[in-house]
Amino acid sequence: MQISLTFKKIDPSDPLKSYVQEKFDRLDKMLDKPAKAHVVLSVEKIRHIVEINLSCDGFRIHGKEASENMYASIDTLADKLKLQVKKNKEKLRRHLAGDKQSIKSTGTEFGTSNGLDVPSYG
């Protein structure tokens, strides 16, 4: 995964860079194609904010997390992104497999409760 880091109102440090690289490289294993990520680390008063824009093979994920600890923010955001990637992969798998549900097969028939062919509204 190609990660670009931006630091706002915080001094860039090698431990933070390596921690971000380590956390988001785990996401790269879940993705089928190479991904690009732009990570912004910023501090506003006591809030440590992490934002990411991840793009991979036609889909984009944006995530943002804030807490009082930068490492906790990175961990929480990585977990959120992991769930979003899983959700997107499942959605894509269902779409390609053709497991779509039809309205006809899951819809209710009108007129069965009152014997008429028109819906009853109360």
PDB file of C-alpha atoms in Angstrom, residues 53-95:
ATOM      1  CA  ASN A  53      -8.668   8.649   2.195  1.00  0.00           C
ATOM      2  CA  LEU A  54      -8.171   5.163   0.804  1.00  0.00           C
ATOM      3  CA  SER A  55      -8.674   4.408  -2.871  1.00  0.00           C
ATOM      4  CA  CYS A  56      -8.427   0.957  -4.373  1.00  0.00           C
ATOM      5  CA  ASP A  57      -9.706  -0.362  -7.672  1.00  0.00           C
ATOM      6  CA  GLY A  58     -12.716   1.881  -8.108  1.00  0.00           C
ATOM      7  CA  PHE A  59     -13.882   2.361  -4.536  1.00  0.00           C
ATOM      8  CA  ARG A  60     -12.929   4.985  -2.022  1.00  0.00           C
ATOM      9  CA  ILE A  61     -13.152   4.961   1.730  1.00  0.00           C
ATOM     10  CA  HIS A  62     -12.916   8.007   3.938  1.00  0.00           C
ATOM     11  CA  GLY A  63     -12.454   7.665   7.657  1.00  0.00           C
ATOM     12  CA  LYS A  64     -11.908  10.054  10.531  1.00  0.00           C
ATOM     13  CA  GLU A  65     -11.253   9.411  14.198  1.00  0.00           C
ATOM     14  CA  ALA A  66     -10.416  11.673  17.136  1.00  0.00           C
ATOM     15  CA  SER A  67      -9.364  10.911  20.694  1.00  0.00           C
ATOM     16  CA  GLU A  68      -6.965  12.129  23.355  1.00  0.00           C
ATOM     17  CA  ASN A  69      -4.185   9.789  22.193  1.00  0.00           C
ATOM     18  CA  MET A  70      -2.807   9.620  18.649  1.00  0.00           C
ATOM     19  CA  TYR A  71      -2.062   5.902  18.814  1.00  0.00           C
ATOM     20  CA  ALA A  72      -5.586   5.152  20.069  1.00  0.00           C
ATOM     21  CA  SER A  73      -7.022   7.198  17.200  1.00  0.00           C
ATOM     22  CA  ILE A  74      -4.935   5.256  14.683  1.00  0.00           C
ATOM     23  CA  ASP A  75      -6.028   1.910  16.183  1.00  0.00           C
ATOM     24  CA  THR A  76      -9.713   2.829  16.172  1.00  0.00           C
ATOM     25  CA  LEU A  77      -9.566   4.137  12.615  1.00  0.00           C
ATOM     26  CA  ALA A  78      -7.787   0.999  11.400  1.00  0.00           C
ATOM     27  CA  ASP A  79     -10.567  -1.128  12.936  1.00  0.00           C
ATOM     28  CA  LYS A  80     -13.254   1.012  11.299  1.00  0.00           C
ATOM     29  CA  LEU A  81     -11.567   0.750   7.914  1.00  0.00           C
ATOM     30  CA  LYS A  82     -11.227  -3.007   8.296  1.00  0.00           C
ATOM     31  CA  LEU A  83     -14.996  -3.266   8.761  1.00  0.00           C
ATOM     32  CA  GLN A  84     -15.673  -1.013   5.772  1.00  0.00           C
ATOM     33  CA  VAL A  85     -13.351  -3.051   3.550  1.00  0.00           C
ATOM     34  CA  LYS A  86     -15.015  -6.302   4.657  1.00  0.00           C
ATOM     35  CA  LYS A  87     -18.442  -4.807   3.982  1.00  0.00           C
ATOM     36  CA  ASN A  88     -17.413  -3.644   0.521  1.00  0.00           C
ATOM     37  CA  LYS A  89     -15.843  -6.997  -0.377  1.00  0.00           C
ATOM     38  CA  GLU A  90     -18.978  -8.837   0.762  1.00  0.00           C
ATOM     39  CA  LYS A  91     -21.172  -6.476  -1.246  1.00  0.00           C
ATOM     40  CA  LEU A  92     -19.025  -6.979  -4.333  1.00  0.00           C
ATOM     41  CA  ARG A  93     -19.004 -10.761  -3.854  1.00  0.00           C
ATOM     42  CA  ARG A  94     -22.812 -10.848  -3.557  1.00  0.00           C
ATOM     43  CA  HIS A  95     -23.177  -8.687  -6.634  1.00  0.00           C
TER      44      HIS A  95
END
